[in-house]
mmCIF file of C-alpha atoms in Angstrom:
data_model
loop_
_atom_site.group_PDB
_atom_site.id
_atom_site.type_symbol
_atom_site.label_atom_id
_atom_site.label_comp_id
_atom_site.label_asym_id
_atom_site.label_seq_id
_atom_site.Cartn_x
_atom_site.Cartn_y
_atom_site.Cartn_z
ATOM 1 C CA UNK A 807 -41.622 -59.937 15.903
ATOM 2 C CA UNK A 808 -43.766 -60.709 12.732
ATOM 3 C CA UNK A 809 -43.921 -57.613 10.490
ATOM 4 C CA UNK A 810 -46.525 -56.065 7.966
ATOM 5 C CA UNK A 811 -46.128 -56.773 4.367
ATOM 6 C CA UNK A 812 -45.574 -53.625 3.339
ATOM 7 C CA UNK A 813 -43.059 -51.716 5.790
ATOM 8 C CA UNK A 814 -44.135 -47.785 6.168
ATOM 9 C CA UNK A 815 -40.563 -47.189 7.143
ATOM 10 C CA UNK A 816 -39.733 -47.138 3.032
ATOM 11 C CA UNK A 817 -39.216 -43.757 1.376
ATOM 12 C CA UNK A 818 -41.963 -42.398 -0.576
ATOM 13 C CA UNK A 819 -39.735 -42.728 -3.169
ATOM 14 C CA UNK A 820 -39.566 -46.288 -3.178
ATOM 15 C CA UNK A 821 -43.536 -46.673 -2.689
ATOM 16 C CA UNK A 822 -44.127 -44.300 -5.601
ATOM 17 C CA UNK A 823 -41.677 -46.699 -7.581
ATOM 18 C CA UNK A 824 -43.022 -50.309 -6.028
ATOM 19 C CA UNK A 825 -46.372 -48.892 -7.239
ATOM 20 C CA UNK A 826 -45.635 -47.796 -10.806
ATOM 21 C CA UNK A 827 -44.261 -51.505 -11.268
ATOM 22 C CA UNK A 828 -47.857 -53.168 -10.929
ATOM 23 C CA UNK A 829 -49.240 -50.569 -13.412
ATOM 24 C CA UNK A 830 -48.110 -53.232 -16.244
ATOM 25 C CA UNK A 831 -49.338 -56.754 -14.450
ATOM 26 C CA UNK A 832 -52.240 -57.627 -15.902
ATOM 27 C CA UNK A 833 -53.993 -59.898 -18.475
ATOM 28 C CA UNK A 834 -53.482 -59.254 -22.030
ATOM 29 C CA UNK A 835 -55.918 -57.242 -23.605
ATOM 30 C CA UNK A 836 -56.972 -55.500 -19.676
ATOM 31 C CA UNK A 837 -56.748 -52.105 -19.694
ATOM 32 C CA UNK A 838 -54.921 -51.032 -16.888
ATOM 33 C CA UNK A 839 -54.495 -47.304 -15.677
ATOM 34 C CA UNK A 840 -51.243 -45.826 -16.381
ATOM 35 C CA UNK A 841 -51.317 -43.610 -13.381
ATOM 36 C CA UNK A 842 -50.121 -43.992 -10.039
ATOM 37 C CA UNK A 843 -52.840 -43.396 -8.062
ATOM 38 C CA UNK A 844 -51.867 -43.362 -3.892
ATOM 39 C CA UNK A 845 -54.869 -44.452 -2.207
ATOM 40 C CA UNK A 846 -55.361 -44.038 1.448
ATOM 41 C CA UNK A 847 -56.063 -47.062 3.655
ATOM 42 C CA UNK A 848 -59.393 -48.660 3.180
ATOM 43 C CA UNK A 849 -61.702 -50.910 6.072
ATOM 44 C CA UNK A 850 -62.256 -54.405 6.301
ATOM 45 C CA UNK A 851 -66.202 -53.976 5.784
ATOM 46 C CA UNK A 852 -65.169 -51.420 2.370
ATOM 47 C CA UNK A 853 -63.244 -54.579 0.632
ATOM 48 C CA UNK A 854 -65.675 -56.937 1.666
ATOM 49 C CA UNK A 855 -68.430 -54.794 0.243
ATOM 50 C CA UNK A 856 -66.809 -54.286 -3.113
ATOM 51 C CA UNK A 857 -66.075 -58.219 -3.243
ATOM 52 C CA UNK A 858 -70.041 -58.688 -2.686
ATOM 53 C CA UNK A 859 -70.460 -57.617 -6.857
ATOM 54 C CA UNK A 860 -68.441 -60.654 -8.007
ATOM 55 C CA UNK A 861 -69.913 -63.322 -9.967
ATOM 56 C CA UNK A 862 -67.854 -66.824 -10.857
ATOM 57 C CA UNK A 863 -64.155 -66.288 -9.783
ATOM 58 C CA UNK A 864 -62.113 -67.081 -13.438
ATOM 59 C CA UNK A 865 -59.814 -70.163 -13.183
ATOM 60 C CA UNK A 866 -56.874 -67.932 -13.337
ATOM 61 C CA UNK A 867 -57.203 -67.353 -9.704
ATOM 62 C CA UNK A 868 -57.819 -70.728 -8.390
ATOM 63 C CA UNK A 869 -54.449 -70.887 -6.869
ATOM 64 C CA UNK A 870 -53.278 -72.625 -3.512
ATOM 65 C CA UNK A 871 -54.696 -70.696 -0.489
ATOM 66 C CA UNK A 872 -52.643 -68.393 1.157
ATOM 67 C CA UNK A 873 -51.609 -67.341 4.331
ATOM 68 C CA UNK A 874 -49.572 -65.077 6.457
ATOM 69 C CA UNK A 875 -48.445 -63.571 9.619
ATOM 70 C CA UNK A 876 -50.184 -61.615 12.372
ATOM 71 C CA UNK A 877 -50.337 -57.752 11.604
ATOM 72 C CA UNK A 878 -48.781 -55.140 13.649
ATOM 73 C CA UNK A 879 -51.378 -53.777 16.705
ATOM 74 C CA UNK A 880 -53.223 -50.511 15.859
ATOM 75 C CA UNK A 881 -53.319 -51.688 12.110
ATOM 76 C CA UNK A 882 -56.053 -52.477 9.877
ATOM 77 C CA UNK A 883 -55.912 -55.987 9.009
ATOM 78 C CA UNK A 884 -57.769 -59.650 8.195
ATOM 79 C CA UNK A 885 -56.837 -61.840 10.588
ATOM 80 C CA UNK A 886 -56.676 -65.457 9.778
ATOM 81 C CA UNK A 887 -57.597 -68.414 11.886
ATOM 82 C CA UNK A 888 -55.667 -71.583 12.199
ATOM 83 C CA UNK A 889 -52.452 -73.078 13.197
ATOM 84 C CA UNK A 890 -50.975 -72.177 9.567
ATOM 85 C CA UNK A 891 -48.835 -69.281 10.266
ATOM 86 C CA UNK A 892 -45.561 -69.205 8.531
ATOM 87 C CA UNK A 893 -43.411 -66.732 6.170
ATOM 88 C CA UNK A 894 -44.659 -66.026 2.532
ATOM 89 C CA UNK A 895 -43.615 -67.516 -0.471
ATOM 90 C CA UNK A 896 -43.191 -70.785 1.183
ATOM 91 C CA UNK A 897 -44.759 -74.056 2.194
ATOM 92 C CA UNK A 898 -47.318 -74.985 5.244
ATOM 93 C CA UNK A 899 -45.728 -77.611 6.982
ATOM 94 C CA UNK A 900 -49.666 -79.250 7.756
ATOM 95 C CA UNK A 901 -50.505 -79.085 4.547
ATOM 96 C CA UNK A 902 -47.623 -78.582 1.934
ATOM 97 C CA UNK A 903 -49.808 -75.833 0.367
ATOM 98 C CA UNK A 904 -47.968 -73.316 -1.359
ATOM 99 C CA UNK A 905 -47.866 -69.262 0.151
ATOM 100 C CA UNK A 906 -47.746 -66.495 -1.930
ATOM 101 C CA UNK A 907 -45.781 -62.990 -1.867
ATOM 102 C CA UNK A 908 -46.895 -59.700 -2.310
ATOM 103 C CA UNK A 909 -46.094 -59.503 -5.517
ATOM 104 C CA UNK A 910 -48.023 -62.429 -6.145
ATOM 105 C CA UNK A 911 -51.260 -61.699 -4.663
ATOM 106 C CA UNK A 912 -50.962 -58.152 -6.217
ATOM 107 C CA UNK A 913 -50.792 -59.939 -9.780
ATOM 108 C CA UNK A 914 -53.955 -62.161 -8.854
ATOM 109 C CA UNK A 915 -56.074 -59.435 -8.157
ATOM 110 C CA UNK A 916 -55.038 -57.042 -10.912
ATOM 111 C CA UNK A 917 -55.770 -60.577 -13.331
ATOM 112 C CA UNK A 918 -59.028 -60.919 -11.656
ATOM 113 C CA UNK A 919 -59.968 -57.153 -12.139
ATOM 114 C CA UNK A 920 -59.182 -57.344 -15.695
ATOM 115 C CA UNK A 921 -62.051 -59.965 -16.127
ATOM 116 C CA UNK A 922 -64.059 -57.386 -15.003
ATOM 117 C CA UNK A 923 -64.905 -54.446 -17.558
ATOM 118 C CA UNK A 924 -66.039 -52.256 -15.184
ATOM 119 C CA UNK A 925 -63.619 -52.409 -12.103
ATOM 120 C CA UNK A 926 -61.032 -50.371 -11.294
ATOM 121 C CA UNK A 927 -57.238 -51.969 -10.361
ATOM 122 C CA UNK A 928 -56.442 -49.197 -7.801
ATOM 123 C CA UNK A 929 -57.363 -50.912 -5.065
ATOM 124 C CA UNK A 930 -55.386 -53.852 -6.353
ATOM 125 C CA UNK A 931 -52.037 -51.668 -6.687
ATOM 126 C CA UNK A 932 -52.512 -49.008 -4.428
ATOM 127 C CA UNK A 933 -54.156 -50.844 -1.181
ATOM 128 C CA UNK A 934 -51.486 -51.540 1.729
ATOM 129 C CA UNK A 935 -51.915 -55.423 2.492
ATOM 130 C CA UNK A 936 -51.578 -55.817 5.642
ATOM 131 C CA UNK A 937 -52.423 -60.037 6.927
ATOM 132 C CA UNK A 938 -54.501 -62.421 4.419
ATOM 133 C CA UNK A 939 -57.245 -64.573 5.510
ATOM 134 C CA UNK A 940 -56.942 -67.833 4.599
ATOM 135 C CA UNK A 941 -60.264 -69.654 3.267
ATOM 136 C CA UNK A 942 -61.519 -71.753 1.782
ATOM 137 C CA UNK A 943 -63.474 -71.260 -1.628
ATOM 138 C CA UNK A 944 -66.333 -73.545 -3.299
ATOM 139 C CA UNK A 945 -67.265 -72.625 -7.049
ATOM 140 C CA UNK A 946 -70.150 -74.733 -7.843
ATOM 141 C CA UNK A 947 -72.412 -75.547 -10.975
ATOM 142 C CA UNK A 948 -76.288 -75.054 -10.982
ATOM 143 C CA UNK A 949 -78.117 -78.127 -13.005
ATOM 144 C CA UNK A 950 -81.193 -78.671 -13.484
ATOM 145 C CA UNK A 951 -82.748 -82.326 -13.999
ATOM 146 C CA UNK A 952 -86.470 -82.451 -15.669
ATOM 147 C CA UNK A 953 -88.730 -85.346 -16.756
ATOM 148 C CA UNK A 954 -91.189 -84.551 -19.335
ATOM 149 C CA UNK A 955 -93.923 -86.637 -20.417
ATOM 150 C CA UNK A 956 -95.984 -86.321 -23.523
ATOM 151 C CA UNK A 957 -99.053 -88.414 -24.167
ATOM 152 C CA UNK A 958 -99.442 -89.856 -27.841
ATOM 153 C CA UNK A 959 -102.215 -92.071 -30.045
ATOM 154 C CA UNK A 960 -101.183 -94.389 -31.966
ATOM 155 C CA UNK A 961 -102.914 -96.257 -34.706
ATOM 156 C CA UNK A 962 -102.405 -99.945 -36.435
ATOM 157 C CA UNK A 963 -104.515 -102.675 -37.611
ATOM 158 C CA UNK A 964 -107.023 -104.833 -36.026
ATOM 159 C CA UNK A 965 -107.193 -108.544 -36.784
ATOM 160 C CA UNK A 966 -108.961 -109.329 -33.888
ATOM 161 C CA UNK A 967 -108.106 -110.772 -30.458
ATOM 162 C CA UNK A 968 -108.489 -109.187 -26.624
ATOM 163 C CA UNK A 969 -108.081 -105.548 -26.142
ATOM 164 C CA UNK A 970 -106.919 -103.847 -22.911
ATOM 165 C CA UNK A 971 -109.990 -101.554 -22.471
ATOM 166 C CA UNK A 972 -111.689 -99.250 -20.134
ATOM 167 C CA UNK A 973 -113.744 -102.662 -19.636
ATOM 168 C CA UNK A 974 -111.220 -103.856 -17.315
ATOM 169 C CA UNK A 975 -110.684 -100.865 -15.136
ATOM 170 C CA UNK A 976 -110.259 -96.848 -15.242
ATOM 171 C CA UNK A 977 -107.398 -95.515 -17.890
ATOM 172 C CA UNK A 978 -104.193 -94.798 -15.581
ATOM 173 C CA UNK A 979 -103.375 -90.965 -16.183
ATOM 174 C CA UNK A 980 -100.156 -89.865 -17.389
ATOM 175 C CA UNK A 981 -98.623 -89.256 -14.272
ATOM 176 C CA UNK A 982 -100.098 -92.064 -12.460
ATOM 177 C CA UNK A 983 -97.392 -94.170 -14.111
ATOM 178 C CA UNK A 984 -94.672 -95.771 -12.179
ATOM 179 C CA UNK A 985 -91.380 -95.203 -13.821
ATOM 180 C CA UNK A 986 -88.978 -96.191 -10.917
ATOM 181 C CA UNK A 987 -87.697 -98.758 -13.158
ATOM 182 C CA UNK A 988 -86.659 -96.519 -15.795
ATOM 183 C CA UNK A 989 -85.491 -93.571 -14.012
ATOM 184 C CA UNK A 990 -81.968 -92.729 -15.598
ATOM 185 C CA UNK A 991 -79.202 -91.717 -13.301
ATOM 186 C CA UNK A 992 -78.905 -88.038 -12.242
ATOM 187 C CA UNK A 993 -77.392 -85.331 -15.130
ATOM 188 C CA UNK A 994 -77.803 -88.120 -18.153
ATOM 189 C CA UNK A 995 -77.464 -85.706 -21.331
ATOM 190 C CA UNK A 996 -80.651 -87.431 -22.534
ATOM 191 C CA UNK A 997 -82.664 -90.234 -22.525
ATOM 192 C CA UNK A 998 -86.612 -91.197 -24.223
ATOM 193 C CA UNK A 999 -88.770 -93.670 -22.810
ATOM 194 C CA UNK A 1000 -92.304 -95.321 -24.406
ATOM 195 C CA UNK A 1001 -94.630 -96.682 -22.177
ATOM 196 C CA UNK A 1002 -98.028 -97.649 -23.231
ATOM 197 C CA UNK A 1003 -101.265 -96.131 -20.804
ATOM 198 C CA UNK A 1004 -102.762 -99.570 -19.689
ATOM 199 C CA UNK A 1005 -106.658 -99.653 -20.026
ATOM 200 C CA UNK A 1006 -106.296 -96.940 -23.305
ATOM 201 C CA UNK A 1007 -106.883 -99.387 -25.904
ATOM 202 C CA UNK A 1008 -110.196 -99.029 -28.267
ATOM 203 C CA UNK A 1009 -111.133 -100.657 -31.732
ATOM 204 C CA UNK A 1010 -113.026 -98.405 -34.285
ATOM 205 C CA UNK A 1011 -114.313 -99.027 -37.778
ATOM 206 C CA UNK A 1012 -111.416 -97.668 -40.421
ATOM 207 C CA UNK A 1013 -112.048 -94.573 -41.851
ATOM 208 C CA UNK A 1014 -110.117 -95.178 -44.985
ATOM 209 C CA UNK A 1015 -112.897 -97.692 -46.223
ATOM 210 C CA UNK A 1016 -115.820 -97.386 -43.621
ATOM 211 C CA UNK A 1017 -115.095 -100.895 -42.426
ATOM 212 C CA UNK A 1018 -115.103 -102.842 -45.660
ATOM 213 C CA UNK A 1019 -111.774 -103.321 -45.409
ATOM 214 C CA UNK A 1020 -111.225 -102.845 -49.474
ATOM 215 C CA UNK A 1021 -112.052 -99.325 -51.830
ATOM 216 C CA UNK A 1022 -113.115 -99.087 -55.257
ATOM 217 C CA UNK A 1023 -110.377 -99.003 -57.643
ATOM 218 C CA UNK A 1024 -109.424 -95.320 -58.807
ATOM 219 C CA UNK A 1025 -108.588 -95.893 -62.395
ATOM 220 C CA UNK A 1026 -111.717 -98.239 -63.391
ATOM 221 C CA UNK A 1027 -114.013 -96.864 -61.094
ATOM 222 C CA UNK A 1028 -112.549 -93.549 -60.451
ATOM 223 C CA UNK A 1029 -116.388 -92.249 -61.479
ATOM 224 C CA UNK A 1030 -118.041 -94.477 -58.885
ATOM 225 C CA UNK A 1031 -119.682 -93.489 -55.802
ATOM 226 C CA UNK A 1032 -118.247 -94.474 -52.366
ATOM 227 C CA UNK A 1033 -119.601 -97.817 -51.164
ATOM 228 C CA UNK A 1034 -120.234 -98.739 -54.847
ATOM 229 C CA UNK A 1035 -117.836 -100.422 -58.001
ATOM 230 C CA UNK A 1036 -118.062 -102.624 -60.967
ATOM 231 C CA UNK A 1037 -116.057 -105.823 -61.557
ATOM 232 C CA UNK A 1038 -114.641 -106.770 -65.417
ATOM 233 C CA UNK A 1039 -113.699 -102.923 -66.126
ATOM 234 C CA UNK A 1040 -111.837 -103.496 -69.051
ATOM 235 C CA UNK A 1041 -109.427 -100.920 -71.004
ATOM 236 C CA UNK A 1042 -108.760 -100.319 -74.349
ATOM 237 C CA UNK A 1043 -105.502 -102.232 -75.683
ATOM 238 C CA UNK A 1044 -102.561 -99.362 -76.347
ATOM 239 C CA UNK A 1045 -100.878 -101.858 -78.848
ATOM 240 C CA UNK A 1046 -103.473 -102.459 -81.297
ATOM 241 C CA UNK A 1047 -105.630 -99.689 -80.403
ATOM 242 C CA UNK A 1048 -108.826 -101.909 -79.616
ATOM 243 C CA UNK A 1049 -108.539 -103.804 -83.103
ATOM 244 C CA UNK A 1050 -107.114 -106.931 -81.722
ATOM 245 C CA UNK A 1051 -104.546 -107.024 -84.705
ATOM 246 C CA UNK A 1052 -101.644 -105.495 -85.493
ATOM 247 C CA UNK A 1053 -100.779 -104.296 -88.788
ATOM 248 C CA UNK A 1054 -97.523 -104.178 -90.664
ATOM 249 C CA UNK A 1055 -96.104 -102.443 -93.725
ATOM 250 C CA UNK A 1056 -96.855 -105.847 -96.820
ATOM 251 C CA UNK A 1057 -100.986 -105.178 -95.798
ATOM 252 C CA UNK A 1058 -101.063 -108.097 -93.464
ATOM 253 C CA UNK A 1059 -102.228 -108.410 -90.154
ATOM 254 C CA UNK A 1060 -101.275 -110.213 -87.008
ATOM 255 C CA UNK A 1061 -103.429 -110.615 -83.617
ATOM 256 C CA UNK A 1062 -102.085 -108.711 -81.204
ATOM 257 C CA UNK A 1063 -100.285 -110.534 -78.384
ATOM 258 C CA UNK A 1064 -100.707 -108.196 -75.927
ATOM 259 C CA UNK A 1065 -104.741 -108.490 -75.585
ATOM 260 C CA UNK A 1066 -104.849 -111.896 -77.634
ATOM 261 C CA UNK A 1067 -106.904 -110.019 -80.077
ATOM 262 C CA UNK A 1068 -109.627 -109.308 -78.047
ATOM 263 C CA UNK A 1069 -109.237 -105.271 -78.067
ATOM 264 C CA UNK A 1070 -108.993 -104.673 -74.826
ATOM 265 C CA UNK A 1071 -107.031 -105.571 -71.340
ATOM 266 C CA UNK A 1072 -107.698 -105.905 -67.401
ATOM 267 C CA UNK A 1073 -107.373 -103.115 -65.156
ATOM 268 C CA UNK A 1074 -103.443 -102.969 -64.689
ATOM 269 C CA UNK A 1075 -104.341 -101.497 -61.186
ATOM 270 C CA UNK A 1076 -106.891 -104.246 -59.843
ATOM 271 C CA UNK A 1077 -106.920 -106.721 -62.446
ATOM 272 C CA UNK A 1078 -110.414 -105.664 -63.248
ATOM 273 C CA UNK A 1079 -111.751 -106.459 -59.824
ATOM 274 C CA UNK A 1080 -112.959 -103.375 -59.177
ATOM 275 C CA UNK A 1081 -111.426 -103.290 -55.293
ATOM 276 C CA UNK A 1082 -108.339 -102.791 -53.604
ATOM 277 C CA UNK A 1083 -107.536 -103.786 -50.389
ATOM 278 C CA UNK A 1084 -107.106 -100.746 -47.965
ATOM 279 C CA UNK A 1085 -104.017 -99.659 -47.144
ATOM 280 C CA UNK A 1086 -104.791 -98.209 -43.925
ATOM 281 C CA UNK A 1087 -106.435 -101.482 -42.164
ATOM 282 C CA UNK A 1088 -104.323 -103.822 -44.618
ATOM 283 C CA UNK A 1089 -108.153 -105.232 -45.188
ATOM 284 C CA UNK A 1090 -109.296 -106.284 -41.362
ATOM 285 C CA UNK A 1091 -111.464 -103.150 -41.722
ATOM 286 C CA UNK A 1092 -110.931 -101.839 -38.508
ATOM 287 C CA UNK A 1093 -108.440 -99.668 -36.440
ATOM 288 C CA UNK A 1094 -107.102 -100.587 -32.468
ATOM 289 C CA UNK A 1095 -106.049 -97.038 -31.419
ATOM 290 C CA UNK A 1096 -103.489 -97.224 -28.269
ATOM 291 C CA UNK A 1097 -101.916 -93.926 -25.931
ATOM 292 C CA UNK A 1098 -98.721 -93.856 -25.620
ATOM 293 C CA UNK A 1099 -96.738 -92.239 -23.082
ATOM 294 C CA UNK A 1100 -93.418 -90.702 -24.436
ATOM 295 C CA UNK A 1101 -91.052 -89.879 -20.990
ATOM 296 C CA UNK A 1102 -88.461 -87.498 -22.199
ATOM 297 C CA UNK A 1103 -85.200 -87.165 -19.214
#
């Protein structure tokens, strides 16, 4: 006849003893009472109840399942289900999974207590283990997958040509657009789509130079109003000073090569045109402004 783990036939001597051993099993840095503390029995429902405060079990204790024998009648104990039973500390025959001792299990729990800062390891030492269940255990991960989509204008140049306008249908919203096509696989770390909103396209007159495409030079016509310049702004010549010669130590005089003795240069900025093309149009004078759709995974 299958007995209980622990046999109540032992002197109390020897249970006081057994005990004390288990005091010092534990995971470094766990604090672990020094005390023997005898605990009577405790029900099923109790050590189910205290289990129901766990969060994550810690790797340490994802060992092979257990198993073990029918308990005595009259005693407390879990009973397990399934054609596994065999002796401890060996292997099931079905499914050459390893069985663990007493001392064994004892260790696991006291290592999983110590994970714990605010759980006691009596139970763990002091409990009488009569049967374990054998179960099986799922630890799973909670992810979370999200699509984001941002809506965008963007600006560039207009040198004519057909625009895709509100003039050949509504504007498609931002989540009206099909993305089936570039729908990453599930759990991708990251990935960024554009996709341009169909129908979103205008054309408007550049701001930068009020649709003349060009603006008045700042350093000859810096006074100017805007809308208005003056071609042939000429500057006076830094080399001879506006004399158109140069003069040299003997009292003679050269013409000055850098304004070919006229006095005075072109505007190094326009060449004394008196406009620059604008930067912002590149000189087509107006803007095609476009929505974008940025899809963020």
């Amino acid at each position: 006849m299958e007995q209980p783990l622990l046999s109540e036939k032992r002197s109390e001597t020897e249970e006081s003893e057994r005990l004390r051993s288990y005091q010092y099993v534990g995971r470094t840095g766990s604090v672990i009472p020094t005390t023997s503390l005898a605990g009577a029995e405790v029900s099923i429902k109790e050590i189910r109840s205290a289990t129901s405060f766990s969060g994550h079990y810690p790797p340490s204790i994802h060992a092979p399942f257990i198993n073990s024998p029918e308990p005595l009648p009259n005693e407390e104990a879990i009973l397990h289900q399934g054609p596994y039973t065999t002796d401890y500390g060996t292997y099931s025959n079905d499914f050459r999974r390893q069985l663990l001792d007493e001392v064994e299990i004892r260790e696991l729990l006291i290592d999983h207590v110590g994970h714990r800062c605010c759980w006691g390891s009596r139970p763990a030492r002091t409990w009488k283990i009569h049967a374990v269940e054998d179960c099986n255990v799922y630890v799973g991960t909670l992810e979370t997958f999200l699509e984001e989509r941002e809506l965008v204008s963007e600006t560039e140049p207009y040198h004519g040509g057909n625009i895709d306008g509100k003039d050949k249908g509504p504007e498609l919203g931002l989540w009206d657009l099909d993305l089936r096509s570039q729908f990453p696989a599930l759990y991708v770390p990251y990935k960024e789509t554009r996709v341009k909103i169909l129908r979103s396209e205008t054309v408007e007159k550049c701001s930068g130079c009020a649709g003349r495409g060009d603006i008045a030079c700042p350093t000859c016509n810096a006074d100017q109003e805007p809308g208005f310049y003056k071609q042939n702004q000429m500057s006076r010549c830094p080399a001879c000073y506006g004399r158109g010669l140069i003069a040299h130590r003997d009292g003679s005089d050269t013409i000055c090569t850098n304004c070919d003795g006229k006095g005075k240069i072109p505007c190094a900025t326009c060449g004394s045109r008196g406009l620059l093309q604008c930067k912002t149009c590149h000189g087509s004078g107006s803007l095609s402004t476009l929505k974008i759709a940025i899809i963020k995974w």
